[in-house]
CSV table of C-alpha atoms and ligand atoms in Angstrom, one decimal:
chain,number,residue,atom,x,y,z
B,1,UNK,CA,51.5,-30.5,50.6
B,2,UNK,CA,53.5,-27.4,50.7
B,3,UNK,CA,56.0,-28.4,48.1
B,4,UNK,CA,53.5,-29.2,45.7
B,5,UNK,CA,51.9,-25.9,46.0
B,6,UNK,CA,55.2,-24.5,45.8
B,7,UNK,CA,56.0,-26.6,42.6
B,8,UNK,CA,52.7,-25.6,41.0
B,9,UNK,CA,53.0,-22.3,41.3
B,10,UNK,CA,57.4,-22.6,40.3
B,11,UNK,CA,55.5,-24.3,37.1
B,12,UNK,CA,52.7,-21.7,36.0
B,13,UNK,CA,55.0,-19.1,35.9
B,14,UNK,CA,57.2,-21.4,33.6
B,15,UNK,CA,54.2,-22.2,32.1
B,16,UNK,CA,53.5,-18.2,31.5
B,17,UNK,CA,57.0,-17.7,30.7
B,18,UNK,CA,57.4,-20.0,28.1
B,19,UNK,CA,53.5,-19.1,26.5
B,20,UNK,CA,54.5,-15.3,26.9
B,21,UNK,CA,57.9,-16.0,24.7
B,22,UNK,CA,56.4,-18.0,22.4
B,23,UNK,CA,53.5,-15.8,21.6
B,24,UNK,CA,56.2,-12.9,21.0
B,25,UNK,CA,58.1,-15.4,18.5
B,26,UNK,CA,55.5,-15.8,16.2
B,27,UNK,CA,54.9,-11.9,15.8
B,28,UNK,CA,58.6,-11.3,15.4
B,29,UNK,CA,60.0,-13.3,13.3
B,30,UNK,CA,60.1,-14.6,10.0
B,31,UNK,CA,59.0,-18.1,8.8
B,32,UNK,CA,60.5,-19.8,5.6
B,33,UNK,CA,58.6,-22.7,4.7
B,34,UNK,CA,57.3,-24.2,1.0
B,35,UNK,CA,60.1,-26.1,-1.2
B,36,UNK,CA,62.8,-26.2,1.4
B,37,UNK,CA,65.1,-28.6,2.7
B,38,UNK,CA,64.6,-27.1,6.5
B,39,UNK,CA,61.9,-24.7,7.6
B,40,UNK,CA,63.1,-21.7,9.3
B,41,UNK,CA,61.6,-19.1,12.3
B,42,UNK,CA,64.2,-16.4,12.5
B,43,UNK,CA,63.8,-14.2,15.3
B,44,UNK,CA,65.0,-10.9,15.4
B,45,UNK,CA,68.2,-12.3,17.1
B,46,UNK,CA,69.0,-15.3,14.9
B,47,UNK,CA,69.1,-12.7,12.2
B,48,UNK,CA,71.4,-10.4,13.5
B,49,UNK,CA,73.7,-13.3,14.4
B,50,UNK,CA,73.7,-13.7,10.1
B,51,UNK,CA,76.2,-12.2,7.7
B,52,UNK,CA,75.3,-9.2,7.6
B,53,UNK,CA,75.0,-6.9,4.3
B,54,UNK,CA,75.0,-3.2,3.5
B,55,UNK,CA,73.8,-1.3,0.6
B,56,UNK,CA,74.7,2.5,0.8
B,57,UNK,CA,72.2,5.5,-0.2
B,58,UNK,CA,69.2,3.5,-1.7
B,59,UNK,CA,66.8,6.4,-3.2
B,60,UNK,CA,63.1,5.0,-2.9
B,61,UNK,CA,61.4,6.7,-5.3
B,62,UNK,CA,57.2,6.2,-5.3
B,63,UNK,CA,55.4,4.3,-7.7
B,64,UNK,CA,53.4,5.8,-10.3
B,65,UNK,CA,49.9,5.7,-11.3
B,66,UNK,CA,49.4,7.3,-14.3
B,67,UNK,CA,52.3,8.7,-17.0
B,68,UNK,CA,51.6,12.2,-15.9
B,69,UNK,CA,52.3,11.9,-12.5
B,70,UNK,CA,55.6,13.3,-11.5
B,71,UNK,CA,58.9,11.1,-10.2
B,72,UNK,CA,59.3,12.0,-6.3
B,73,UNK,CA,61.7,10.4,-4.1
B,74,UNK,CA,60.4,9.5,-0.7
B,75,UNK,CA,63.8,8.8,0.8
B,76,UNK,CA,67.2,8.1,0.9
B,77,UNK,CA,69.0,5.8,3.5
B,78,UNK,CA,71.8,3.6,4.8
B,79,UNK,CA,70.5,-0.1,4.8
B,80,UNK,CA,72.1,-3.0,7.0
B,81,UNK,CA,70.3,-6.4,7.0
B,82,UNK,CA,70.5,-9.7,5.5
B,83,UNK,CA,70.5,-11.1,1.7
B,84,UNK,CA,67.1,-13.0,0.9
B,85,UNK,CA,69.5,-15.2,-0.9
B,86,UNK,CA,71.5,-16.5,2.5
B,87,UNK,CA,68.3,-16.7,4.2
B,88,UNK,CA,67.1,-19.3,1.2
B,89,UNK,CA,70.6,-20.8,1.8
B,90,UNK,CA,70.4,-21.4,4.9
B,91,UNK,CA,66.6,-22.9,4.4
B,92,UNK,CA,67.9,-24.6,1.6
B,93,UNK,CA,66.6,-25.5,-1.9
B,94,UNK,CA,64.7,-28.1,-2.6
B,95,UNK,CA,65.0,-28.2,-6.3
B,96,UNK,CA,68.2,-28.2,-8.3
B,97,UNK,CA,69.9,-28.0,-11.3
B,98,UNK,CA,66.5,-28.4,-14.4
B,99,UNK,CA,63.8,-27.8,-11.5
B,100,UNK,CA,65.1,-24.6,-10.0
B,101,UNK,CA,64.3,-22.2,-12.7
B,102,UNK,CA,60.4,-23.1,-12.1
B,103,UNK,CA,61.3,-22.0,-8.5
B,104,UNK,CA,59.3,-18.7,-7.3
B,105,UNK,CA,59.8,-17.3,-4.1
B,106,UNK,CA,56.8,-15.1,-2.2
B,107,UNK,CA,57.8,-12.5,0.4
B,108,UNK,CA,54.7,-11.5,2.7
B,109,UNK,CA,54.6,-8.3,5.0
B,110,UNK,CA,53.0,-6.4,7.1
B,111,UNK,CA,49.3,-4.8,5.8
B,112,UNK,CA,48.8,-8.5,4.0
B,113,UNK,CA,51.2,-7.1,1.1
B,114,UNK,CA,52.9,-9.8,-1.1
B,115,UNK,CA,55.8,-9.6,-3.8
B,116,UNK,CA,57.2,-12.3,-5.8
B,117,UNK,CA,60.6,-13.6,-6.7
B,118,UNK,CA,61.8,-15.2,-9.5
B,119,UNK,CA,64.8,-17.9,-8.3
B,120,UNK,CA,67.2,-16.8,-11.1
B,121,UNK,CA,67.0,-13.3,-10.1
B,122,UNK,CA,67.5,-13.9,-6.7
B,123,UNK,CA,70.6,-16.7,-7.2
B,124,UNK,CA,71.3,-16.0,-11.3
B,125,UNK,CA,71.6,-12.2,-11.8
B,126,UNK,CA,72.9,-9.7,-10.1
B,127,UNK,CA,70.1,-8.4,-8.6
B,128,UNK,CA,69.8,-10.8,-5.7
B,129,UNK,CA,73.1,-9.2,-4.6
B,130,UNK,CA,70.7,-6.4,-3.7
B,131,UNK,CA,68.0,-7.7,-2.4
B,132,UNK,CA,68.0,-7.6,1.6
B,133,UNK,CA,65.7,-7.6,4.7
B,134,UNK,CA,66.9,-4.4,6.4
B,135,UNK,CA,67.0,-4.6,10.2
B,136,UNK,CA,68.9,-1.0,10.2
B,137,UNK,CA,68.4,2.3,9.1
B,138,UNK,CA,71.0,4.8,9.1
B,139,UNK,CA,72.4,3.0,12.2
B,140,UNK,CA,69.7,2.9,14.2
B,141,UNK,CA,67.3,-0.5,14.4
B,142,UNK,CA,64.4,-0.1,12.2
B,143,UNK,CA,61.7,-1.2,14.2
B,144,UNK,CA,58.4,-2.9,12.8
B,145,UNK,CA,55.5,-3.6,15.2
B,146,UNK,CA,54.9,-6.7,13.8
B,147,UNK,CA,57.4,-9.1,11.6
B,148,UNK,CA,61.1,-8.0,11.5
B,149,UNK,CA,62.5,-4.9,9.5
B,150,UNK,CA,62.0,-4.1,5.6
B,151,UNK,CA,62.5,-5.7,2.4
B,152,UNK,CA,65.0,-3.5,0.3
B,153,UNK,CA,65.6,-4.3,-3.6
B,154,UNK,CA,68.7,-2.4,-4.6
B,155,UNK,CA,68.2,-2.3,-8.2
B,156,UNK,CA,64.5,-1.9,-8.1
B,157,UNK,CA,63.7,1.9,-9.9
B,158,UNK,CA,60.3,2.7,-7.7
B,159,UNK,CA,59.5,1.5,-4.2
B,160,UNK,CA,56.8,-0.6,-4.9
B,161,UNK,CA,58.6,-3.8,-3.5
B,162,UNK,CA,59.8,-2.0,-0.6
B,163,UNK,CA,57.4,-3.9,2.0
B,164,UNK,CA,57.9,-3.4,5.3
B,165,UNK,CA,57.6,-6.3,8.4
B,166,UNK,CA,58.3,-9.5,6.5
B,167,UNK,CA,56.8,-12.5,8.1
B,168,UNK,CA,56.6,-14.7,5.9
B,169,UNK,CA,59.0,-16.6,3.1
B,170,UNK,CA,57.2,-19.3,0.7
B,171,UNK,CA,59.5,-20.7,-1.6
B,172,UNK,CA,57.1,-22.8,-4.2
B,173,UNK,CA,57.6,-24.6,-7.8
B,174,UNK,CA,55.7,-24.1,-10.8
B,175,UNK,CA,53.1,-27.7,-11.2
B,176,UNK,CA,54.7,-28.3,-14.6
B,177,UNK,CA,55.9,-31.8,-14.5
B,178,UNK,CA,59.5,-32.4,-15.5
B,179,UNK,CA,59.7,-34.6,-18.8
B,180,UNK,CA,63.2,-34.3,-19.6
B,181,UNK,CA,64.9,-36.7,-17.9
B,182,UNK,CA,62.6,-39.8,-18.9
B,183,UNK,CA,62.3,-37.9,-22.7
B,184,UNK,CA,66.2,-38.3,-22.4
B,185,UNK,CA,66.5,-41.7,-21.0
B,186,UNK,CA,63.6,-42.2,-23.6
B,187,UNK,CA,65.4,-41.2,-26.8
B,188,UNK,CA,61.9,-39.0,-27.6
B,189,UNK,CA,62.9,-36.6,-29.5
B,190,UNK,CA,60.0,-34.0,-30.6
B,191,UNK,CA,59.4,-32.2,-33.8
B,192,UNK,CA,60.3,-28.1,-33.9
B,193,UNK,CA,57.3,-26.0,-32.0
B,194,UNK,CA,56.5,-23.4,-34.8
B,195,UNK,CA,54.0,-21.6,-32.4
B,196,UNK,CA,53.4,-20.5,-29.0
B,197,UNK,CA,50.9,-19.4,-26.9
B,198,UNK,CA,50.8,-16.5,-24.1
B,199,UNK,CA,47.8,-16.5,-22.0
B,200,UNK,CA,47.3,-13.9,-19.2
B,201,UNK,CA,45.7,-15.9,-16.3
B,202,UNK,CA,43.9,-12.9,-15.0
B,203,UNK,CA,42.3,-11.7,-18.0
B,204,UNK,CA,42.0,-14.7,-19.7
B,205,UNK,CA,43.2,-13.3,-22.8
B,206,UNK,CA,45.4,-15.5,-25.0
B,207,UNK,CA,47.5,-14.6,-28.3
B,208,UNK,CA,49.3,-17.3,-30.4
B,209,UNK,CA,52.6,-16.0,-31.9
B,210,UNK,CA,54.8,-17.6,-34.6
B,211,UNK,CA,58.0,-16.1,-36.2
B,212,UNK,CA,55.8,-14.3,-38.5
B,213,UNK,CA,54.1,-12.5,-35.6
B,214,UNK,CA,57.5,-11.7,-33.8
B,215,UNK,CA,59.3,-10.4,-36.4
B,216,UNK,CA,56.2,-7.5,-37.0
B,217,UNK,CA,57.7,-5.8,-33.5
B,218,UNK,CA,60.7,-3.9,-32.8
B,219,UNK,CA,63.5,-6.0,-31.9
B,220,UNK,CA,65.8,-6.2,-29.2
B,221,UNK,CA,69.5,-7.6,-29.7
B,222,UNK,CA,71.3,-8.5,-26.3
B,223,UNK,CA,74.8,-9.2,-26.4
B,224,UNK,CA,76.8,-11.5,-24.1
B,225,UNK,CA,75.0,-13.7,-23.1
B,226,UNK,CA,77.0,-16.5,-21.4
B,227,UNK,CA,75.3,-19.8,-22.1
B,228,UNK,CA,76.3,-22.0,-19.1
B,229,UNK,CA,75.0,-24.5,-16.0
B,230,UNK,CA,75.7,-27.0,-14.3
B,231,UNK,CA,73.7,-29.6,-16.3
B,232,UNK,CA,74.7,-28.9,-20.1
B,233,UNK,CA,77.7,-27.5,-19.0
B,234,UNK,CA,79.6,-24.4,-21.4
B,235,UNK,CA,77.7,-23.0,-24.4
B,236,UNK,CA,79.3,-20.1,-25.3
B,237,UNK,CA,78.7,-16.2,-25.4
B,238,UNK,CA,75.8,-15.3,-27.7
B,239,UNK,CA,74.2,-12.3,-29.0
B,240,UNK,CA,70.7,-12.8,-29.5
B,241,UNK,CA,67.5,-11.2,-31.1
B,242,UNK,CA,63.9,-10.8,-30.5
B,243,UNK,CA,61.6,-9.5,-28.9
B,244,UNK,CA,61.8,-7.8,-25.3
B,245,UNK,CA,59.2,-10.0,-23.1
B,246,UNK,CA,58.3,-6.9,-21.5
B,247,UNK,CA,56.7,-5.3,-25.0
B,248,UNK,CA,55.2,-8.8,-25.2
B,249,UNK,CA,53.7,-8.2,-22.1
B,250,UNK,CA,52.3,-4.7,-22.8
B,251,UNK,CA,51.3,-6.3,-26.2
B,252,UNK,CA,49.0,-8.5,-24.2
B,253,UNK,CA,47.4,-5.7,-22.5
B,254,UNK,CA,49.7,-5.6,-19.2
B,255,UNK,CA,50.1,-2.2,-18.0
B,256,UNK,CA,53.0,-1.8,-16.1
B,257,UNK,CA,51.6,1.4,-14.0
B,258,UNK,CA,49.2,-1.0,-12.3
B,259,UNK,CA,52.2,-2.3,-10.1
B,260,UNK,CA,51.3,-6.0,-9.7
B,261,UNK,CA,54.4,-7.2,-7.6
B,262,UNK,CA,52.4,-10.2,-6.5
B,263,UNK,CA,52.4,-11.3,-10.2
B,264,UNK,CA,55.1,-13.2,-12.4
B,265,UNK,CA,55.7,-15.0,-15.6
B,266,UNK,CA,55.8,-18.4,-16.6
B,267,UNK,CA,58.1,-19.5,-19.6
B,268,UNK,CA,57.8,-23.4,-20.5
B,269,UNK,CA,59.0,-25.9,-23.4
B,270,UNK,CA,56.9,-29.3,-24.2
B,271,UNK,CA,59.0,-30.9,-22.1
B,272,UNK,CA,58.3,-29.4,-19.2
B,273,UNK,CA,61.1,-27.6,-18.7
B,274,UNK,CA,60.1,-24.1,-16.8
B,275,UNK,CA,61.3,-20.7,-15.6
B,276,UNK,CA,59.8,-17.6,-13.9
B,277,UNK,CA,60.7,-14.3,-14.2
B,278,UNK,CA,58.6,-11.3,-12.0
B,279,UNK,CA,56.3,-8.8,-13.1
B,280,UNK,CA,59.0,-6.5,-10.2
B,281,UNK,CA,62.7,-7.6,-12.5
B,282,UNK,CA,60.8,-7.2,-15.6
B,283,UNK,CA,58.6,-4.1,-15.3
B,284,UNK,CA,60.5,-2.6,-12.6
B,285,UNK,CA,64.4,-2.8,-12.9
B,286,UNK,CA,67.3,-0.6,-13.4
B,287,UNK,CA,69.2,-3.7,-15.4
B,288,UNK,CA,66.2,-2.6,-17.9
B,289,UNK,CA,65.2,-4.4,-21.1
B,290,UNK,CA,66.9,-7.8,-19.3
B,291,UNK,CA,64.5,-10.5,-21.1
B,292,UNK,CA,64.2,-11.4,-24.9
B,293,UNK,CA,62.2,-14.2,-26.8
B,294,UNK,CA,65.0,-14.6,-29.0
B,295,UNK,CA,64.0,-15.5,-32.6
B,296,UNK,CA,68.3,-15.2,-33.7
B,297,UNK,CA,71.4,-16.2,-32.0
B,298,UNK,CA,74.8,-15.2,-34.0
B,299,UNK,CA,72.7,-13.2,-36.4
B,300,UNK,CA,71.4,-16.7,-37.7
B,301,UNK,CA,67.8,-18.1,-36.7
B,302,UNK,CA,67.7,-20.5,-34.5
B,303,UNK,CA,68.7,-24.4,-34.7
B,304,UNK,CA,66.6,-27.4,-34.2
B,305,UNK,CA,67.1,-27.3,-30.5
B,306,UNK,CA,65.7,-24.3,-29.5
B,307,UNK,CA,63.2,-24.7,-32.5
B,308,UNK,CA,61.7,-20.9,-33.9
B,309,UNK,CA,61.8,-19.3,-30.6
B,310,UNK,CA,63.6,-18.9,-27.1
B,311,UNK,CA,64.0,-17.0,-24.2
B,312,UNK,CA,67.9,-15.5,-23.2
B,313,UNK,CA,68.8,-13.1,-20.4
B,314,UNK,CA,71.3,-10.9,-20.4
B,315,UNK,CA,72.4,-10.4,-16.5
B,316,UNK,CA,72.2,-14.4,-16.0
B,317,UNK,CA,75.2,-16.3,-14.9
B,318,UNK,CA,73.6,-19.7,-15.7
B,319,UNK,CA,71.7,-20.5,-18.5
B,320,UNK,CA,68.9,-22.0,-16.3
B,321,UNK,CA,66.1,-19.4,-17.7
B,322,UNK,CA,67.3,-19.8,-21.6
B,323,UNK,CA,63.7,-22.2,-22.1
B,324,UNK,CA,64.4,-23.4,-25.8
B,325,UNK,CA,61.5,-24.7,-27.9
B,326,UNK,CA,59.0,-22.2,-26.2
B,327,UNK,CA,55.7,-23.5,-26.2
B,328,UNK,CA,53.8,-21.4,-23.6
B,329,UNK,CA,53.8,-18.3,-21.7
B,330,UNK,CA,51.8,-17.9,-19.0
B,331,UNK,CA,51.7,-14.7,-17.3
B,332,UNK,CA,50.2,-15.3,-13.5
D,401,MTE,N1,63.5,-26.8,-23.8
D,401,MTE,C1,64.5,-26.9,-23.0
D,401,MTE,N2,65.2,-25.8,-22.7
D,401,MTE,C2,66.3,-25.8,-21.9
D,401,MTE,C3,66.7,-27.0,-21.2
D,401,MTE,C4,65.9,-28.2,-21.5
D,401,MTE,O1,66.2,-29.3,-21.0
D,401,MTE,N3,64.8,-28.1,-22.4
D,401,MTE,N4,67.7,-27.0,-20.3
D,401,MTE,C5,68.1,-25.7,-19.8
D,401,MTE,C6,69.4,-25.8,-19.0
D,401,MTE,S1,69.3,-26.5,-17.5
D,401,MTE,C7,70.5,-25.2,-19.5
D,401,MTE,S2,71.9,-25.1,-18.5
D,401,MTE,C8,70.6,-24.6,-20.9
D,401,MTE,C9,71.7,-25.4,-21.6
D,401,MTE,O2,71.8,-24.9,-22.9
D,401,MTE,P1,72.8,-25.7,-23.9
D,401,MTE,O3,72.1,-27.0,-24.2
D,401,MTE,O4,72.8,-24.9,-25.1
D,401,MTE,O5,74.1,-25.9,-23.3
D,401,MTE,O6,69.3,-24.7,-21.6
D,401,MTE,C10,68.2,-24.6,-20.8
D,401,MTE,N5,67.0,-24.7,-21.7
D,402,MO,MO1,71.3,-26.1,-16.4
């Protein structure tokens, strides 16, 4: 009788033990879930047993409201932590090679803030070589009371997608079914789009555009562009013309002083063939005018495979976000 009392008791305060640690778990740590080979909960001590990463005097400047306002710098600091890119490596991506530029990935904090992702700029450009949750400061821990450190984005002009306690990692796909393969296999072979259509899902506002229409705003060449991937293999180096997406954005009544980090955009051909690109890399950037809805490539227009209009991006090292044949853009 006495050893069972003494086992029940050795038990509850297992029991407690084991609760006590698990409850603290959930609060500090991260969870990577959505389109992923392996869900992940990283505590605070899986992550520092990472590789870790440092980026040197990042200025956060705060994010403006109106034009008027005036630029002020809220900080400058040391950051240690780990890429978002080696923490999605280590999750592992679902999607490859035509799916993964419809891949977005959603970083949650503390105070129920939310920014978005777009997979090429974490993996394609070189942005996502600055894009880090910080778990130092200077040296010292930076301590959150709830999640674990900061979300730093190196190349990022204002601080708005500096959030601070990440909890949560949701890597998720665009729903636009893949045709490509079975179009292939298929030997369907579509007519040249000669339109397309943007619609902005929050305002509901949509605006059909055809060469015509492009050509009336002022272009943007990029030069450089390597055309390359692991599915079409070697293009070449391109220069391109069009328009900048982000002055077809504005055009659309976006205003990028409203800061809407939580948003993105959604490029897509007929075939279903997809890729995203954030409101934060496209409003928000110091690698600037990045994105063009190229009407010219070589100073010629356009052949029958990309029909009248594609997208190109400069800073890309694949060529997984050139969509050719654009027939939508949705801006979510
Ligand atoms: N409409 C459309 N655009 C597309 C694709 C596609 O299948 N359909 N493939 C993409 C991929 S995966 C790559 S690597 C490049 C390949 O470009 P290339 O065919 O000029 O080499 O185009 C991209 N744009
Ligand atoms: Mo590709």
């Amino acid at each position: 009788m006495f050893f069972i009392l003494i086992k029940i008791s050795i038990l509850s305060v297992l029991i407690t033990l084991f609760t006590s640690n698990g409850f603290a778990e959930t609060k500090q740590s991260i969870r990577v879930y959505g389109e992923v080979i392996q869900e992940l909960n990283i505590s605070y001590e899986d992550i520092l047993k990472m590789e870790p990463f440092h980026i040197n005097k990042v200025t956060l400047i705060k994010e403006k409201r109106r034009v008027e306002d005036i630029d002020e710098r809220l900080s400058m600091h040391n950051y240690k932590g780990v890429l978002v890119r080696d923490i999605l490596e280590k999750a592992g991506m679902k999607h490859i090679r035509k799916f993964e530029p419809g891949v977005y990935i959603r970083i949650k904090g503390g105070n129920n803030r939310e920014v978005i992702f777009s997979f090429g700029e974490i993996f394609y450009s070189s942005a996502g070589r600055g894009i880090l949750i910080s778990y130092e400061i200077d040296g010292k821990p930076l301590k959150t009371e709830d999640g674990i450190g900061q979300l730093i984005v190196a190349t990022d002009i204002r601080a708005g997608r500096t959030i601070k306690g990440i909890k949560e990692i949701i890597v998720e796909r665009v729903e636009i079914p893949m045709k490509v393969y079975e179009e292939r296999e298929r030997n369907i072979i579509r007519p040249p789009t000669s339109e397309f259509l943007i619609i902005d899902k929050k305002s509901g506002k949509s605006k059909k555009f055809d060469l015509a229409e492009l050509k009336k705003y002022e272009p943007l060449v990029i030069k450089d562009v390597v055309l390359t991937g692991d599915c079409e293999g070697f293009g070449g180096i391109y220069t391109f013309k069009g328009v900048s997406l982000r002055l077809l954005l504005e055009q659309m009544g976006i205003n990028p002083l409203d800061n809407e980090y939580q948003r993105y955009v959604l490029i897509y051909s007929e075939n279903g063939f997809a890729a995203t690109f954030s409101f934060g890399e496209i409003f928000n950037s110091r690698l600037s005018d990045n994105f063009v809805i190229a009407y010219e490539k070589n100073g010629k227009p356009l052949g029958e495979k990309e029909a009248f209009a594609m997208s190109a991006v400069r800073e890309d090292s694949m060529g997984g976000r050139s969509v050719k044949r654009i027939h939508r853009i949705e801006i979510r």
